[in-house]
């Protein structure tokens, strides 16, 4: 069974770090509940997803965002015994705006409840909330309310910013697609193929995080600076694809990351095999730089050595198997 996971973590300075991943049940059960001394909270949202999908659809992401906001709002406003004695972490099932607390001791129990719900997949969401209280936040009659309110407001501000950025991107992408369609109509057959490929690449890359977003996730754990993702890409330890819109930059496919935001095992070895022995061109300055799109097509294409699955689908589950497939395909004769 496959799950979509949206994790929103509040930082000490009030920002929010986000992860949107497709994980297995086994990966979900291995997640640990964060226990931190500083007043930093998080909300995790899980729902079932079709395992054939390459990522989390926009409509399902919207459902997870709605579940996050409505659940945190209910916890912030609630004055009954559930709010005043809410455990850390607080777990519940969400469906259509309604929140049902789960008195379970682990995520494993929560997944059991989620998978046992009737109806189509994606209609129920398992929520785990941890909202540590700042000093003095537990005093007074409001109980847990101030800390849930703080986390709600941080998450709401973050999602509002993302929606505003998304609208701008949609406008820019619409204008770009419109221009591409016009160019396509006035182009020959070979140019039309190239323009179609460019449009597909832009749509795909728009779903992947930027260097600054990846650096923030890595930096929160590795104390890296804003250039962490770019440095790892240049060193061949992280995979990025080059895009020209909205500005020339690299985007980083989500399937190369584990649930904790770190690159999957053997990623550097896989990239080395592809670039040392595969047909993918790279610069001759030793920095292992490519546009990434040739490798991306390999990662996203069905592979006979992976029983017809794509390397991107297998990477998070069995990266060693993907490495073997790459070696057999490209390096076996060397």
mmCIF file of C-alpha atoms in Angstrom:
data_model
loop_
_atom_site.group_PDB
_atom_site.id
_atom_site.type_symbol
_atom_site.label_atom_id
_atom_site.label_comp_id
_atom_site.label_asym_id
_atom_site.label_seq_id
_atom_site.Cartn_x
_atom_site.Cartn_y
_atom_site.Cartn_z
ATOM 1 C CA UNK A 1 0.000 0.000 0.000
ATOM 2 C CA UNK A 2 1.264 3.469 -0.921
ATOM 3 C CA UNK A 3 0.745 6.679 1.034
ATOM 4 C CA UNK A 4 1.028 10.371 0.288
ATOM 5 C CA UNK A 5 2.723 12.266 3.122
ATOM 6 C CA UNK A 6 2.575 16.019 3.633
ATOM 7 C CA UNK A 7 4.755 17.187 6.528
ATOM 8 C CA UNK A 8 4.802 20.808 7.666
ATOM 9 C CA UNK A 9 7.376 21.634 10.347
ATOM 10 C CA UNK A 10 7.546 24.948 12.172
ATOM 11 C CA UNK A 11 11.059 26.317 12.683
ATOM 12 C CA UNK A 12 12.154 28.351 15.727
ATOM 13 C CA UNK A 13 12.022 31.565 13.680
ATOM 14 C CA UNK A 14 8.432 30.960 12.581
ATOM 15 C CA UNK A 15 9.063 29.643 9.074
ATOM 16 C CA UNK A 16 7.660 26.337 7.826
ATOM 17 C CA UNK A 17 9.622 23.549 6.134
ATOM 18 C CA UNK A 18 7.530 21.342 3.862
ATOM 19 C CA UNK A 19 7.887 17.819 2.532
ATOM 20 C CA UNK A 20 5.458 16.191 0.088
ATOM 21 C CA UNK A 21 6.372 12.551 -0.523
ATOM 22 C CA UNK A 22 5.039 9.235 -1.741
ATOM 23 C CA UNK A 23 6.014 6.516 0.759
ATOM 24 C CA UNK A 24 5.228 2.908 1.546
ATOM 25 C CA UNK A 25 3.516 1.723 4.706
ATOM 26 C CA UNK A 26 6.859 0.288 5.862
ATOM 27 C CA UNK A 27 8.520 3.687 5.451
ATOM 28 C CA UNK A 28 5.666 5.351 7.291
ATOM 29 C CA UNK A 29 5.901 3.024 10.257
ATOM 30 C CA UNK A 30 9.621 3.786 10.551
ATOM 31 C CA UNK A 31 8.979 7.501 11.024
ATOM 32 C CA UNK A 32 9.741 8.794 14.485
ATOM 33 C CA UNK A 33 7.686 11.323 16.377
ATOM 34 C CA UNK A 34 9.821 14.398 16.829
ATOM 35 C CA UNK A 35 10.702 15.143 20.431
ATOM 36 C CA UNK A 36 12.462 18.483 20.702
ATOM 37 C CA UNK A 37 13.219 20.753 23.650
ATOM 38 C CA UNK A 38 12.479 23.949 21.728
ATOM 39 C CA UNK A 39 8.898 25.066 20.972
ATOM 40 C CA UNK A 40 8.810 23.769 17.390
ATOM 41 C CA UNK A 41 5.731 21.973 16.117
ATOM 42 C CA UNK A 42 4.778 19.902 13.117
ATOM 43 C CA UNK A 43 1.770 18.370 11.426
ATOM 44 C CA UNK A 44 1.936 15.214 9.345
ATOM 45 C CA UNK A 45 -0.850 14.141 7.051
ATOM 46 C CA UNK A 46 -1.126 10.693 5.455
ATOM 47 C CA UNK A 47 -3.618 9.367 2.949
ATOM 48 C CA UNK A 48 -3.760 6.420 0.585
ATOM 49 C CA UNK A 49 -2.693 6.962 -3.007
ATOM 50 C CA UNK A 50 -2.759 4.878 -6.163
ATOM 51 C CA UNK A 51 0.642 3.179 -6.371
ATOM 52 C CA UNK A 52 0.634 3.637 -10.154
ATOM 53 C CA UNK A 53 0.822 7.415 -9.847
ATOM 54 C CA UNK A 54 4.314 8.954 -10.243
ATOM 55 C CA UNK A 55 3.653 11.573 -7.553
ATOM 56 C CA UNK A 56 0.979 13.313 -5.496
ATOM 57 C CA UNK A 57 -1.759 14.822 -7.711
ATOM 58 C CA UNK A 58 -2.624 18.481 -7.207
ATOM 59 C CA UNK A 59 -6.163 17.695 -6.052
ATOM 60 C CA UNK A 60 -4.882 15.302 -3.378
ATOM 61 C CA UNK A 61 -2.336 17.858 -2.194
ATOM 62 C CA UNK A 62 -5.184 20.370 -1.896
ATOM 63 C CA UNK A 63 -7.104 17.865 0.255
ATOM 64 C CA UNK A 64 -4.100 17.413 2.565
ATOM 65 C CA UNK A 65 -3.693 21.187 2.888
ATOM 66 C CA UNK A 66 -7.396 21.568 3.709
ATOM 67 C CA UNK A 67 -7.127 18.789 6.288
ATOM 68 C CA UNK A 68 -4.110 20.487 7.899
ATOM 69 C CA UNK A 69 -5.765 23.872 8.206
ATOM 70 C CA UNK A 70 -9.176 22.664 9.327
ATOM 71 C CA UNK A 71 -7.708 20.263 11.906
ATOM 72 C CA UNK A 72 -5.356 22.847 13.401
ATOM 73 C CA UNK A 73 -8.185 25.375 13.469
ATOM 74 C CA UNK A 74 -10.429 22.945 15.354
ATOM 75 C CA UNK A 75 -7.671 22.192 17.850
ATOM 76 C CA UNK A 76 -6.946 25.905 18.292
ATOM 77 C CA UNK A 77 -10.598 26.764 18.962
ATOM 78 C CA UNK A 78 -11.576 23.722 20.976
ATOM 79 C CA UNK A 79 -12.174 24.286 24.717
ATOM 80 C CA UNK A 80 -13.252 20.790 25.776
ATOM 81 C CA UNK A 81 -11.290 18.086 27.592
ATOM 82 C CA UNK A 82 -9.849 16.732 24.338
ATOM 83 C CA UNK A 83 -7.960 19.979 23.733
ATOM 84 C CA UNK A 84 -7.057 20.588 27.349
ATOM 85 C CA UNK A 85 -5.519 17.144 27.739
ATOM 86 C CA UNK A 86 -4.360 16.527 24.175
ATOM 87 C CA UNK A 87 -1.450 14.088 24.019
ATOM 88 C CA UNK A 88 1.834 14.706 22.261
ATOM 89 C CA UNK A 89 1.659 13.841 19.494
ATOM 90 C CA UNK A 90 -2.066 14.170 18.866
ATOM 91 C CA UNK A 91 -3.401 11.700 16.259
ATOM 92 C CA UNK A 92 -6.774 11.761 14.541
ATOM 93 C CA UNK A 93 -8.648 10.764 11.418
ATOM 94 C CA UNK A 94 -9.941 13.587 9.245
ATOM 95 C CA UNK A 95 -12.767 13.266 6.725
ATOM 96 C CA UNK A 96 -14.650 16.087 5.041
ATOM 97 C CA UNK A 97 -13.764 18.614 7.728
ATOM 98 C CA UNK A 98 -14.555 16.348 10.663
ATOM 99 C CA UNK A 99 -11.850 15.332 13.140
ATOM 100 C CA UNK A 100 -11.999 12.065 15.097
ATOM 101 C CA UNK A 101 -9.335 11.640 17.775
ATOM 102 C CA UNK A 102 -7.502 8.319 17.806
ATOM 103 C CA UNK A 103 -6.377 6.980 21.168
ATOM 104 C CA UNK A 104 -3.461 5.086 19.681
ATOM 105 C CA UNK A 105 0.097 4.727 20.867
ATOM 106 C CA UNK A 106 1.895 4.708 17.513
ATOM 107 C CA UNK A 107 1.670 5.507 13.824
ATOM 108 C CA UNK A 108 1.305 1.787 13.147
ATOM 109 C CA UNK A 109 -2.040 1.834 14.975
ATOM 110 C CA UNK A 110 -2.974 5.001 13.117
ATOM 111 C CA UNK A 111 -2.252 3.390 9.749
ATOM 112 C CA UNK A 112 -4.413 0.431 10.727
ATOM 113 C CA UNK A 113 -7.297 2.799 11.408
ATOM 114 C CA UNK A 114 -6.699 4.697 8.150
ATOM 115 C CA UNK A 115 -6.585 1.582 5.979
ATOM 116 C CA UNK A 116 -9.733 0.252 7.615
ATOM 117 C CA UNK A 117 -11.873 3.231 6.575
ATOM 118 C CA UNK A 118 -14.577 2.648 3.939
ATOM 119 C CA UNK A 119 -14.878 4.592 0.727
ATOM 120 C CA UNK A 120 -12.478 5.574 -2.057
ATOM 121 C CA UNK A 121 -8.792 6.016 -1.297
ATOM 122 C CA UNK A 122 -7.795 9.567 -0.524
ATOM 123 C CA UNK A 123 -11.047 10.449 1.254
ATOM 124 C CA UNK A 124 -9.676 9.899 4.773
ATOM 125 C CA UNK A 125 -6.537 11.476 6.195
ATOM 126 C CA UNK A 126 -4.478 10.368 9.179
ATOM 127 C CA UNK A 127 -3.138 13.389 11.043
ATOM 128 C CA UNK A 128 -0.328 13.572 13.571
ATOM 129 C CA UNK A 129 0.187 16.918 15.295
ATOM 130 C CA UNK A 130 2.893 17.886 17.727
ATOM 131 C CA UNK A 131 2.613 21.427 19.068
ATOM 132 C CA UNK A 132 5.043 21.852 21.992
ATOM 133 C CA UNK A 133 4.127 24.693 24.279
ATOM 134 C CA UNK A 134 6.395 27.660 24.660
ATOM 135 C CA UNK A 135 7.302 28.725 28.193
ATOM 136 C CA UNK A 136 4.128 29.752 29.937
ATOM 137 C CA UNK A 137 1.860 28.729 27.093
ATOM 138 C CA UNK A 138 0.232 26.048 29.229
ATOM 139 C CA UNK A 139 -0.788 28.434 31.965
ATOM 140 C CA UNK A 140 -4.253 29.854 32.220
ATOM 141 C CA UNK A 141 -7.624 28.524 31.166
ATOM 142 C CA UNK A 142 -6.800 27.969 27.508
ATOM 143 C CA UNK A 143 -4.725 24.836 28.021
ATOM 144 C CA UNK A 144 -3.219 23.747 24.697
ATOM 145 C CA UNK A 145 -4.995 26.421 22.676
ATOM 146 C CA UNK A 146 -2.130 28.957 22.315
ATOM 147 C CA UNK A 147 0.330 26.433 20.927
ATOM 148 C CA UNK A 148 -2.126 24.963 18.405
ATOM 149 C CA UNK A 149 -3.067 28.484 17.384
ATOM 150 C CA UNK A 150 0.596 29.348 16.854
ATOM 151 C CA UNK A 151 1.174 26.279 14.677
ATOM 152 C CA UNK A 152 -2.078 26.910 12.767
ATOM 153 C CA UNK A 153 -1.106 30.497 12.013
ATOM 154 C CA UNK A 154 2.380 29.480 10.812
ATOM 155 C CA UNK A 155 0.981 26.762 8.548
ATOM 156 C CA UNK A 156 -1.768 29.045 7.219
ATOM 157 C CA UNK A 157 0.763 31.747 6.371
ATOM 158 C CA UNK A 158 2.997 29.213 4.621
ATOM 159 C CA UNK A 159 0.194 27.714 2.527
ATOM 160 C CA UNK A 160 -1.127 31.151 1.608
ATOM 161 C CA UNK A 161 2.335 32.116 0.358
ATOM 162 C CA UNK A 162 2.581 28.882 -1.658
ATOM 163 C CA UNK A 163 -0.807 29.500 -3.247
ATOM 164 C CA UNK A 164 0.174 33.037 -4.218
ATOM 165 C CA UNK A 165 3.425 31.771 -5.746
ATOM 166 C CA UNK A 166 1.509 28.965 -7.475
ATOM 167 C CA UNK A 167 -0.916 31.416 -9.058
ATOM 168 C CA UNK A 168 1.969 33.468 -10.388
ATOM 169 C CA UNK A 169 3.611 30.329 -11.765
ATOM 170 C CA UNK A 170 0.378 29.206 -13.402
ATOM 171 C CA UNK A 171 0.050 32.590 -15.077
ATOM 172 C CA UNK A 172 3.650 32.514 -16.272
ATOM 173 C CA UNK A 173 3.343 28.905 -17.392
ATOM 174 C CA UNK A 174 0.077 29.647 -19.206
ATOM 175 C CA UNK A 175 1.728 32.473 -21.076
ATOM 176 C CA UNK A 176 4.701 30.263 -21.900
ATOM 177 C CA UNK A 177 2.470 27.402 -23.090
ATOM 178 C CA UNK A 178 0.456 29.829 -25.175
ATOM 179 C CA UNK A 179 3.618 31.078 -26.810
ATOM 180 C CA UNK A 180 4.785 27.493 -27.314
ATOM 181 C CA UNK A 181 1.488 26.546 -28.962
ATOM 182 C CA UNK A 182 1.801 29.495 -31.307
ATOM 183 C CA UNK A 183 5.382 28.519 -32.164
ATOM 184 C CA UNK A 184 4.308 24.891 -32.592
ATOM 185 C CA UNK A 185 1.589 25.779 -35.077
ATOM 186 C CA UNK A 186 4.135 27.654 -37.168
ATOM 187 C CA UNK A 187 6.809 24.943 -36.942
ATOM 188 C CA UNK A 188 7.784 21.886 -38.936
ATOM 189 C CA UNK A 189 7.315 18.290 -37.685
ATOM 190 C CA UNK A 190 10.733 18.001 -36.020
ATOM 191 C CA UNK A 191 10.370 21.382 -34.301
ATOM 192 C CA UNK A 192 6.910 20.405 -33.066
ATOM 193 C CA UNK A 193 8.385 17.314 -31.377
ATOM 194 C CA UNK A 194 11.002 19.438 -29.640
ATOM 195 C CA UNK A 195 8.437 22.024 -28.507
ATOM 196 C CA UNK A 196 6.129 19.303 -27.164
ATOM 197 C CA UNK A 197 9.040 17.800 -25.210
ATOM 198 C CA UNK A 198 9.921 21.242 -23.825
ATOM 199 C CA UNK A 199 6.342 21.842 -22.658
ATOM 200 C CA UNK A 200 6.224 18.430 -20.950
ATOM 201 C CA UNK A 201 9.512 19.096 -19.211
ATOM 202 C CA UNK A 202 8.303 22.443 -17.899
ATOM 203 C CA UNK A 203 5.107 20.903 -16.535
ATOM 204 C CA UNK A 204 7.091 18.117 -14.860
ATOM 205 C CA UNK A 205 9.768 20.377 -13.384
ATOM 206 C CA UNK A 206 7.136 22.722 -11.925
ATOM 207 C CA UNK A 207 6.196 19.921 -9.482
ATOM 208 C CA UNK A 208 9.751 19.579 -8.129
ATOM 209 C CA UNK A 209 11.415 21.735 -5.441
ATOM 210 C CA UNK A 210 13.981 24.420 -6.181
ATOM 211 C CA UNK A 211 17.577 24.519 -4.931
ATOM 212 C CA UNK A 212 16.642 26.875 -2.091
ATOM 213 C CA UNK A 213 13.810 24.579 -0.937
ATOM 214 C CA UNK A 214 16.065 21.519 -0.989
ATOM 215 C CA UNK A 215 18.863 23.428 0.739
ATOM 216 C CA UNK A 216 16.461 24.483 3.498
ATOM 217 C CA UNK A 217 15.508 20.861 4.169
ATOM 218 C CA UNK A 218 19.095 19.675 4.134
ATOM 219 C CA UNK A 219 20.345 22.721 6.014
ATOM 220 C CA UNK A 220 17.879 22.203 8.849
ATOM 221 C CA UNK A 221 19.601 18.895 9.536
ATOM 222 C CA UNK A 222 23.148 19.416 8.243
ATOM 223 C CA UNK A 223 23.614 23.110 9.068
ATOM 224 C CA UNK A 224 24.175 23.744 5.355
ATOM 225 C CA UNK A 225 23.940 27.162 3.729
ATOM 226 C CA UNK A 226 21.648 28.221 0.899
ATOM 227 C CA UNK A 227 24.007 26.630 -1.645
ATOM 228 C CA UNK A 228 23.867 23.116 -0.192
ATOM 229 C CA UNK A 229 21.745 21.652 -3.001
ATOM 230 C CA UNK A 230 23.804 23.310 -5.738
ATOM 231 C CA UNK A 231 27.058 22.089 -4.200
ATOM 232 C CA UNK A 232 25.777 18.513 -3.891
ATOM 233 C CA UNK A 233 24.545 18.596 -7.491
ATOM 234 C CA UNK A 234 27.917 19.820 -8.771
ATOM 235 C CA UNK A 235 29.622 17.063 -6.763
ATOM 236 C CA UNK A 236 27.379 14.442 -8.343
ATOM 237 C CA UNK A 237 25.666 13.615 -5.033
ATOM 238 C CA UNK A 238 22.278 15.131 -5.894
ATOM 239 C CA UNK A 239 20.284 15.083 -9.118
ATOM 240 C CA UNK A 240 18.829 18.210 -10.698
ATOM 241 C CA UNK A 241 17.305 19.123 -14.057
ATOM 242 C CA UNK A 242 17.912 22.465 -15.731
ATOM 243 C CA UNK A 243 14.972 24.736 -16.540
ATOM 244 C CA UNK A 244 14.784 28.201 -18.072
ATOM 245 C CA UNK A 245 11.419 29.295 -16.657
ATOM 246 C CA UNK A 246 10.581 31.338 -14.673
ATOM 247 C CA UNK A 247 14.340 31.939 -14.358
ATOM 248 C CA UNK A 248 17.295 29.712 -15.346
ATOM 249 C CA UNK A 249 17.747 27.286 -12.446
ATOM 250 C CA UNK A 250 17.731 23.642 -11.396
ATOM 251 C CA UNK A 251 14.816 21.603 -10.060
ATOM 252 C CA UNK A 252 15.283 18.500 -7.937
ATOM 253 C CA UNK A 253 13.019 15.450 -8.511
ATOM 254 C CA UNK A 254 11.321 14.368 -5.309
ATOM 255 C CA UNK A 255 11.869 10.647 -5.868
ATOM 256 C CA UNK A 256 15.602 10.948 -5.022
ATOM 257 C CA UNK A 257 14.847 11.851 -1.381
ATOM 258 C CA UNK A 258 14.042 9.682 1.631
ATOM 259 C CA UNK A 259 11.212 10.586 3.981
ATOM 260 C CA UNK A 260 13.674 12.506 6.181
ATOM 261 C CA UNK A 261 14.654 14.743 3.257
ATOM 262 C CA UNK A 262 18.065 13.143 2.723
ATOM 263 C CA UNK A 263 19.153 11.665 -0.649
ATOM 264 C CA UNK A 264 18.494 7.934 -1.017
ATOM 265 C CA UNK A 265 21.327 5.478 -0.566
ATOM 266 C CA UNK A 266 23.530 4.785 -3.603
ATOM 267 C CA UNK A 267 22.301 7.894 -5.443
ATOM 268 C CA UNK A 268 25.833 9.153 -6.042
ATOM 269 C CA UNK A 269 26.920 5.720 -7.323
ATOM 270 C CA UNK A 270 23.931 5.529 -9.668
ATOM 271 C CA UNK A 271 24.624 8.993 -11.077
ATOM 272 C CA UNK A 272 28.296 8.103 -11.526
ATOM 273 C CA UNK A 273 27.413 4.989 -13.532
ATOM 274 C CA UNK A 274 24.970 6.912 -15.720
ATOM 275 C CA UNK A 275 27.435 9.688 -16.447
ATOM 276 C CA UNK A 276 30.627 7.626 -16.724
ATOM 277 C CA UNK A 277 29.215 4.833 -18.876
ATOM 278 C CA UNK A 278 25.810 6.044 -20.134
ATOM 279 C CA UNK A 279 25.019 8.145 -23.210
ATOM 280 C CA UNK A 280 24.329 11.291 -21.175
ATOM 281 C CA UNK A 281 26.656 14.201 -22.061
ATOM 282 C CA UNK A 282 28.325 16.216 -19.339
ATOM 283 C CA UNK A 283 30.725 19.106 -19.151
ATOM 284 C CA UNK A 284 34.421 18.334 -19.315
ATOM 285 C CA UNK A 285 35.424 20.410 -16.286
ATOM 286 C CA UNK A 286 35.035 17.578 -13.794
ATOM 287 C CA UNK A 287 31.959 19.062 -12.111
ATOM 288 C CA UNK A 288 29.620 16.343 -13.432
ATOM 289 C CA UNK A 289 27.184 18.958 -14.718
ATOM 290 C CA UNK A 290 24.470 18.038 -17.205
ATOM 291 C CA UNK A 291 21.029 19.397 -17.994
ATOM 292 C CA UNK A 292 19.747 16.271 -16.238
ATOM 293 C CA UNK A 293 16.954 15.567 -18.683
ATOM 294 C CA UNK A 294 18.624 12.564 -20.283
ATOM 295 C CA UNK A 295 19.076 10.935 -16.897
ATOM 296 C CA UNK A 296 15.531 11.960 -15.907
ATOM 297 C CA UNK A 297 14.111 10.053 -18.890
ATOM 298 C CA UNK A 298 16.059 6.976 -17.779
ATOM 299 C CA UNK A 299 14.788 7.275 -14.191
ATOM 300 C CA UNK A 300 11.178 7.689 -15.346
ATOM 301 C CA UNK A 301 11.111 4.954 -18.017
ATOM 302 C CA UNK A 302 10.055 1.330 -17.349
ATOM 303 C CA UNK A 303 13.070 -0.941 -16.947
ATOM 304 C CA UNK A 304 13.150 -4.642 -17.784
ATOM 305 C CA UNK A 305 15.586 -5.374 -14.929
ATOM 306 C CA UNK A 306 13.130 -3.835 -12.468
ATOM 307 C CA UNK A 307 10.174 -5.975 -13.586
ATOM 308 C CA UNK A 308 8.822 -3.163 -15.721
ATOM 309 C CA UNK A 309 8.882 -0.551 -12.944
ATOM 310 C CA UNK A 310 10.789 2.672 -13.477
ATOM 311 C CA UNK A 311 14.011 3.370 -11.532
ATOM 312 C CA UNK A 312 12.260 6.374 -9.951
ATOM 313 C CA UNK A 313 9.551 4.099 -8.529
ATOM 314 C CA UNK A 314 12.044 1.592 -7.115
ATOM 315 C CA UNK A 315 14.604 4.117 -5.866
ATOM 316 C CA UNK A 316 12.996 4.827 -2.482
ATOM 317 C CA UNK A 317 12.282 1.139 -1.810
ATOM 318 C CA UNK A 318 15.417 -0.616 -3.101
ATOM 319 C CA UNK A 319 18.125 1.781 -4.333
ATOM 320 C CA UNK A 320 20.666 -1.063 -4.490
ATOM 321 C CA UNK A 321 18.470 -2.775 -7.088
ATOM 322 C CA UNK A 322 18.438 0.413 -9.183
ATOM 323 C CA UNK A 323 22.228 0.595 -8.928
ATOM 324 C CA UNK A 324 22.540 -3.011 -10.148
ATOM 325 C CA UNK A 325 20.226 -2.264 -13.075
ATOM 326 C CA UNK A 326 22.305 0.767 -14.052
ATOM 327 C CA UNK A 327 25.538 -1.220 -13.852
ATOM 328 C CA UNK A 328 24.167 -4.095 -15.934
ATOM 329 C CA UNK A 329 22.768 -1.738 -18.581
ATOM 330 C CA UNK A 330 25.711 0.631 -18.914
ATOM 331 C CA UNK A 331 28.839 -0.730 -17.237
ATOM 332 C CA UNK A 332 28.739 -4.509 -17.737
ATOM 333 C CA UNK A 333 30.952 -4.353 -20.814
ATOM 334 C CA UNK A 334 33.549 -2.070 -19.257
#
